[in-house]
Tab-separated table of C-alpha atoms in Angstrom:
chain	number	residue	atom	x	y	z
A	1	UNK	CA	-23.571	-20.697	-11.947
A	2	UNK	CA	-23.539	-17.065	-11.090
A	3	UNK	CA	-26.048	-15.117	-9.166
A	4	UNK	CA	-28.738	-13.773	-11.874
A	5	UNK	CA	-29.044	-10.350	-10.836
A	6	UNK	CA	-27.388	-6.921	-10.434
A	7	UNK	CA	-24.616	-6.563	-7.692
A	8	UNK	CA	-25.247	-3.272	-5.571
A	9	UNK	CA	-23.191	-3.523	-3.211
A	10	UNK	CA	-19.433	-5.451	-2.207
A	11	UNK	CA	-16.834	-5.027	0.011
A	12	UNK	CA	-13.607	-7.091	0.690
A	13	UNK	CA	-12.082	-7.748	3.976
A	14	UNK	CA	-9.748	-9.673	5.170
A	15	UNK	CA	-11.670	-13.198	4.634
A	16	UNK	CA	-12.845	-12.362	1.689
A	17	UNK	CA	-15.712	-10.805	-0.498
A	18	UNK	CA	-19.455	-9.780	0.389
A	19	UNK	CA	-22.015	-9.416	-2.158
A	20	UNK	CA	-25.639	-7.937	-2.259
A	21	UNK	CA	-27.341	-8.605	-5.603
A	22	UNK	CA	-30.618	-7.323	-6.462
A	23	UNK	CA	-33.331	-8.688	-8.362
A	24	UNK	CA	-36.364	-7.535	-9.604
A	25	UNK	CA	-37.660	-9.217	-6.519
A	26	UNK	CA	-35.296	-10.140	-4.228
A	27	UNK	CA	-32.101	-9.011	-2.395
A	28	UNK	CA	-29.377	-11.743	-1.857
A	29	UNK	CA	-25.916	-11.608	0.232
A	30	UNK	CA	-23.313	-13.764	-1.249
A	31	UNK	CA	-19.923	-14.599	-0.391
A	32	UNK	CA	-18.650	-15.977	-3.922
A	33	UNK	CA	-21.321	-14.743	-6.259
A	34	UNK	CA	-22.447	-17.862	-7.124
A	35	UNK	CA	-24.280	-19.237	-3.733
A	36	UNK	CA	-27.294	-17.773	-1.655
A	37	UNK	CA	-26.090	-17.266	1.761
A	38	UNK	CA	-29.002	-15.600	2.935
A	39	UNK	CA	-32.199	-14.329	0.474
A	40	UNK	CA	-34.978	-11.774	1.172
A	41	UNK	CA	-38.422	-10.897	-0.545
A	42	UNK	CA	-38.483	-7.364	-1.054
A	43	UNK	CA	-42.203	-7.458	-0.846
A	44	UNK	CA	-41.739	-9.102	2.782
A	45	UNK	CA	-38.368	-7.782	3.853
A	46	UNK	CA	-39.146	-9.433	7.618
A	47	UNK	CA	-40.042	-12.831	5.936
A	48	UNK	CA	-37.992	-16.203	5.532
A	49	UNK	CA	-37.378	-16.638	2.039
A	50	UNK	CA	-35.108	-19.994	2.417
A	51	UNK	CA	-36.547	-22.746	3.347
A	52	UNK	CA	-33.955	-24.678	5.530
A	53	UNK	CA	-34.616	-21.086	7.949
A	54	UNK	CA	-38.284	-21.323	7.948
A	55	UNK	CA	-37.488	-24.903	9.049
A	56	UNK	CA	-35.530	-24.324	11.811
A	57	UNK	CA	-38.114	-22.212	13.642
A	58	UNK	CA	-39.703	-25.710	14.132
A	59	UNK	CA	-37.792	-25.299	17.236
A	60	UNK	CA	-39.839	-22.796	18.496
A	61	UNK	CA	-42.979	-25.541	18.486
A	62	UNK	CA	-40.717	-27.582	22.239
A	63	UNK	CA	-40.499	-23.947	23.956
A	64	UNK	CA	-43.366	-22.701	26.119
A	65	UNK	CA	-42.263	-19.140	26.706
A	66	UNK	CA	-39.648	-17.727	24.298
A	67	UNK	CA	-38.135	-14.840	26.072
A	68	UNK	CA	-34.466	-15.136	24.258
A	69	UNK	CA	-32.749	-16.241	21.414
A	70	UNK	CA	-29.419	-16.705	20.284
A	71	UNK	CA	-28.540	-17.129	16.624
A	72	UNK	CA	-25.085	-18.147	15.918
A	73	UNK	CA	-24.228	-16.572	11.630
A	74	UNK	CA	-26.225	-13.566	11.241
A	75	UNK	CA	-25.434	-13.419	7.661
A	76	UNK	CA	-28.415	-10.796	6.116
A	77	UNK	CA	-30.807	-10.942	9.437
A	78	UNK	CA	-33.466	-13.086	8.328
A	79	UNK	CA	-33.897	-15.389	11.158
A	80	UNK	CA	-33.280	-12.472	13.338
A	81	UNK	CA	-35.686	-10.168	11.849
A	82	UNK	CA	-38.471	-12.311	11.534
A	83	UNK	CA	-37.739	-13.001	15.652
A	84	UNK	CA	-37.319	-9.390	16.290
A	85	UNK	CA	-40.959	-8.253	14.265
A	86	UNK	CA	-42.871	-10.987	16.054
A	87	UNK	CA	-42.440	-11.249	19.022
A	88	UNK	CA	-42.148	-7.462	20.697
A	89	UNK	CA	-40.706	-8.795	23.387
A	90	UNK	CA	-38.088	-11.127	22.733
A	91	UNK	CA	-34.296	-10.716	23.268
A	92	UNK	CA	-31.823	-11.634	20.484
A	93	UNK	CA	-28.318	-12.005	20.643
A	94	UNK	CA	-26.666	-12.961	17.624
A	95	UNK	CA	-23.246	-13.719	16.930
A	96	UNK	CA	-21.130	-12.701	13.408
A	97	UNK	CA	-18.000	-13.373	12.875
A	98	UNK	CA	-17.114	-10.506	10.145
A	99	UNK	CA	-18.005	-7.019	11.175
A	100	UNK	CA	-18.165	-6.556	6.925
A	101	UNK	CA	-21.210	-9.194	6.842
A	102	UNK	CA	-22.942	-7.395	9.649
A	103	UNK	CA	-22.619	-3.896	7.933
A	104	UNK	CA	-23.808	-5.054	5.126
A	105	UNK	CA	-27.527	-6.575	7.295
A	106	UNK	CA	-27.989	-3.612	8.741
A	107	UNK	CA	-27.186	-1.115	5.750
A	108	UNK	CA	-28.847	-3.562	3.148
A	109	UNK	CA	-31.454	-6.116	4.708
A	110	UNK	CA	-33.128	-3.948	7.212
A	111	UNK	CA	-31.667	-5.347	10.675
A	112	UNK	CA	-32.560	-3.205	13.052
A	113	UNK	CA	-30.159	-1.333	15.151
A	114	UNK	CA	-32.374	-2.114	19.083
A	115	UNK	CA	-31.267	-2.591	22.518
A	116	UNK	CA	-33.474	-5.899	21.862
A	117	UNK	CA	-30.996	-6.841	19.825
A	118	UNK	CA	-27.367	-7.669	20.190
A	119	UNK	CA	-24.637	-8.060	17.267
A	120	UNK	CA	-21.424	-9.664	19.140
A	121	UNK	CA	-18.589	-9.356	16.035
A	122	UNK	CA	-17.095	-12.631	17.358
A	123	UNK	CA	-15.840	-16.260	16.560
A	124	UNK	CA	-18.957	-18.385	17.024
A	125	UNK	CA	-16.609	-21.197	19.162
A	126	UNK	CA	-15.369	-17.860	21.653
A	127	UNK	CA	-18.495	-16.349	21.688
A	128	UNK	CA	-20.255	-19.603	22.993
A	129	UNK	CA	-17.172	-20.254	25.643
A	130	UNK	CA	-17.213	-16.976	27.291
A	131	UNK	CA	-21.252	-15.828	27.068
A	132	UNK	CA	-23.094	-15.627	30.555
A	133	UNK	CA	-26.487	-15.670	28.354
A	134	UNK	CA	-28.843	-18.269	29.057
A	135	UNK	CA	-31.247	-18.794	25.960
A	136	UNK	CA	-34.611	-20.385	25.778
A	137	UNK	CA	-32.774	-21.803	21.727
A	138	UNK	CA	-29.935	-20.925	19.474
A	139	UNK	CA	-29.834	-21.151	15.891
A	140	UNK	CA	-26.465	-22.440	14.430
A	141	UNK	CA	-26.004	-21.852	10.567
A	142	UNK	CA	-22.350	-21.337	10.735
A	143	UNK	CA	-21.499	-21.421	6.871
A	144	UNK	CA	-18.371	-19.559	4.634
A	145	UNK	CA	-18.487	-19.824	0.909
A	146	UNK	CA	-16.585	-23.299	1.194
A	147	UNK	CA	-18.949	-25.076	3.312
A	148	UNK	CA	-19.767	-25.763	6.766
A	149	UNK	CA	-17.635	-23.830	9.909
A	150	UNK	CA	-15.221	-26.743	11.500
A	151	UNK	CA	-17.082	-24.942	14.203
A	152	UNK	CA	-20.081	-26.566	13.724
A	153	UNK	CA	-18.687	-29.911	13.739
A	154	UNK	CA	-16.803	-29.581	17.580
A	155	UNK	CA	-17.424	-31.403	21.023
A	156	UNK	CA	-16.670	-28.417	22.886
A	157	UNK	CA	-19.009	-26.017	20.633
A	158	UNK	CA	-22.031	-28.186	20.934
A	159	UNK	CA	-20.986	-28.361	25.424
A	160	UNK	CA	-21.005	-25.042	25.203
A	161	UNK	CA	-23.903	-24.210	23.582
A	162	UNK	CA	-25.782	-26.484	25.773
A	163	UNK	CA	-24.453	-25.195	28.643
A	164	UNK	CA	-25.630	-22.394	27.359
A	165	UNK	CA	-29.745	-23.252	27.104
A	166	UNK	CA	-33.022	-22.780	29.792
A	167	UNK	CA	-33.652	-25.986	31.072
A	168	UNK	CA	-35.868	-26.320	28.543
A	169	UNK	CA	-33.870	-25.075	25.526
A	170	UNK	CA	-33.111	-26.255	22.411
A	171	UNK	CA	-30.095	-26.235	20.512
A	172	UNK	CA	-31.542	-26.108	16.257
A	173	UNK	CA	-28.617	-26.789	13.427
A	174	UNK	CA	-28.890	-26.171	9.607
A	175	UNK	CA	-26.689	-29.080	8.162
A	176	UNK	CA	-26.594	-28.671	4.358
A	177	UNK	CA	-23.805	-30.141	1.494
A	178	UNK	CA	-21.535	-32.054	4.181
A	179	UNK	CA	-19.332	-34.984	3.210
A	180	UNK	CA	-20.858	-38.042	4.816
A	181	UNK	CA	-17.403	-38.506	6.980
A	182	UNK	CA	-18.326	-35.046	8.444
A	183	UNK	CA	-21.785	-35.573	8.823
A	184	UNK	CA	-21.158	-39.074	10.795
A	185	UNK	CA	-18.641	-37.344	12.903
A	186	UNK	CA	-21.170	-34.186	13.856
A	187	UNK	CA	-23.901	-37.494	14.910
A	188	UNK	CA	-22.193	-38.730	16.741
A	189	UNK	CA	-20.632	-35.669	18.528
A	190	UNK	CA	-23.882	-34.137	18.900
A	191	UNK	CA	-25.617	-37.406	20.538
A	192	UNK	CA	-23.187	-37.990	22.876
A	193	UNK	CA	-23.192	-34.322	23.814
A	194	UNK	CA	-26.822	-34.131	24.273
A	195	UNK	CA	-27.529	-38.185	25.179
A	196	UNK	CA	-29.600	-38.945	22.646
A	197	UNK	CA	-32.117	-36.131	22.802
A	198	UNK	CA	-31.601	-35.450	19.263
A	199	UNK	CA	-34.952	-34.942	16.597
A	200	UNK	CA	-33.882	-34.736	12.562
A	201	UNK	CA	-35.988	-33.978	9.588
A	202	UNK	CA	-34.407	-33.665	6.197
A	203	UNK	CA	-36.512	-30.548	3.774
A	204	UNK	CA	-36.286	-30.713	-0.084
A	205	UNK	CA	-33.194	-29.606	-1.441
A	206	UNK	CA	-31.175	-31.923	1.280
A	207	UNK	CA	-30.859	-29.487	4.185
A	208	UNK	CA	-30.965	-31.284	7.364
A	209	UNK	CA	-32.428	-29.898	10.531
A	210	UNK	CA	-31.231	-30.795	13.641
A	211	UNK	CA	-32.616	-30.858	17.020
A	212	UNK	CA	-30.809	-31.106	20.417
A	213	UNK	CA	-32.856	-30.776	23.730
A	214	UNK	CA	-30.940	-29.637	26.545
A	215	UNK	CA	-32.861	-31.817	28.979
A	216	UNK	CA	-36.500	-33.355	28.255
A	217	UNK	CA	-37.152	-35.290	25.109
A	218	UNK	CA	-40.311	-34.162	23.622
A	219	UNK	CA	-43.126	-36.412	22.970
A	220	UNK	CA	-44.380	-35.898	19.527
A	221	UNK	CA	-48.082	-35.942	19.107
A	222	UNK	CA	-49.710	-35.289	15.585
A	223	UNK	CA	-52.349	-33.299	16.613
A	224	UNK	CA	-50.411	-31.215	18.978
A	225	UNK	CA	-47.857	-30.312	16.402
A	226	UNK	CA	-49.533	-29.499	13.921
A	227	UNK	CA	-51.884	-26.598	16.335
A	228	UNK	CA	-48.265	-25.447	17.467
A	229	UNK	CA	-48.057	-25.283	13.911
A	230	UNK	CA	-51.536	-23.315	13.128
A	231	UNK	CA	-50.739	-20.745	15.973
A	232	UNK	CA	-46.982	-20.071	15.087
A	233	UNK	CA	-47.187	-19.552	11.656
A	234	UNK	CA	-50.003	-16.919	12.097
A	235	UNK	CA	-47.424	-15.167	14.216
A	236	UNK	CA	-44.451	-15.209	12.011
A	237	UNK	CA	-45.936	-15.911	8.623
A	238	UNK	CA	-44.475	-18.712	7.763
A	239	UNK	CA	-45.760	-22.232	6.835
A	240	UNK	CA	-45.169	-23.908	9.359
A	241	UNK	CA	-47.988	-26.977	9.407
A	242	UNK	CA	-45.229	-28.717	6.292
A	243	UNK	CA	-42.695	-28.596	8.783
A	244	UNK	CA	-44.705	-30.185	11.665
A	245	UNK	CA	-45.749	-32.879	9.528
A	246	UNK	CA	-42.243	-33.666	8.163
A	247	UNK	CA	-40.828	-33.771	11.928
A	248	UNK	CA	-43.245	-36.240	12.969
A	249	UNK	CA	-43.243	-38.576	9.688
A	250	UNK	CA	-39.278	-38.323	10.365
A	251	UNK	CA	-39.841	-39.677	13.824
């Protein structure tokens, strides 16, 4: 089914097409036309539209002072710009593989141009290999119009993003449409690499949200959760009380 609304903007490089469709409430990037890669309000430009990215600021409930953040597939800047608007002082690198995608955030979708904020034009796998950054979490949502990055799904990724973490960082995966062969394979990869300190919850709409801890297994208390829950969604406007309660019923 194609994307109901009026294209504005495209631009073809060398891995394909970029779309930005306009609605009379929305703006949407697109890869093919047909699928959401990455949807804004336009009544709430800084807000997370999606739900699998409001969910995966769950993460941010196991960190006690977020001072960076690393988001692997910046695709139109929404986890990014919701980070960047609230919380003033936060550094956030973020990591795009086509410089056409990343064009299109800034000119379209309001990503700020900041020296709080880093665009590396890079191969997510590279990126993660070479980087010096330590990072209190990273976000991977490493998608193309045909599905999940191989990227995502590799021992030496998931190492190096770990290696890449605060002691107490956490490493936060969107896992959506996979084959089950791939998703088994990315389990098991991801609990070896991270012994078993691996939290799940699956939202509606059968995006799965992963959690890897790069050291300390949190303890998951109701209560607690859900007034991490209360305070963070007051500072990012999102939600976030569903989520908590989702996590722990998934425990």
């Amino acid at each position: 089914m194609d994307i109901k609304g009026t294209c504005i903007a495209s631009v073809t490089d060398e891995h394909g097409p970029v779309y930005v469709y306009q609605t009379p409430k929305n703006l949407i990037l697109s890869f093919d036309g047909k699928i959401y890669q990455s949807c804004i309000k336009l009544n709430n430009i800084n807000g997370l539209n999606l739900a699998y990215t409001q969910a995966m600021m769950t993460a941010l409930f196991f960190i006690p002072n977020l001072k960076t953040a690393m988001i692997m597939g910046l695709g139109a800047g929404s986890i990014a710009k919701n980070l960047y608007h609230a919380f003033p002082d936060l550094i956030i690198h973020t990591v795009e593989y086509r410089q056409a995608v990343a064009d299109m955030a800034i000119k379209y979708f309001g990503v700020p141009v900041s020296d709080r904020l880093f665009i590396h034009i890079d191969d997510a796998a590279n990126y993660m290999k070479k980087t010096q950054v330590k990072t209190d979490v990273i976000f991977s949502d490493l998608y193309s119009s045909e599905g999940m990055e191989s990227d995502q799904v590799d021992s030496s990724y998931l190492r190096h993003c770990k290696n890449a973490l605060t002691f107490d960082g956490v490493l936060v995966l969107n896992i959506c449409h996979t084959k089950a062969q791939l998703k088994e394979k990315f389990d098991q990869l991801l609990d070896k690499e991270f012994e078993g300190r691996v939290l799940s919850f699956t939202i509606e709409g059968g995006n799965k949200i992963v959690f890897a801890f790069n050291n300390t297994m949190p303890l998951l208390v109701k209560s607690e959760l859900i007034d991490k829950a209360i305070s963070l969604q007051a500072i990012i406007n999102v939600p976030m009380k569903r989520y908590a309660e989702l996590l722990f019923n998934h425990v």
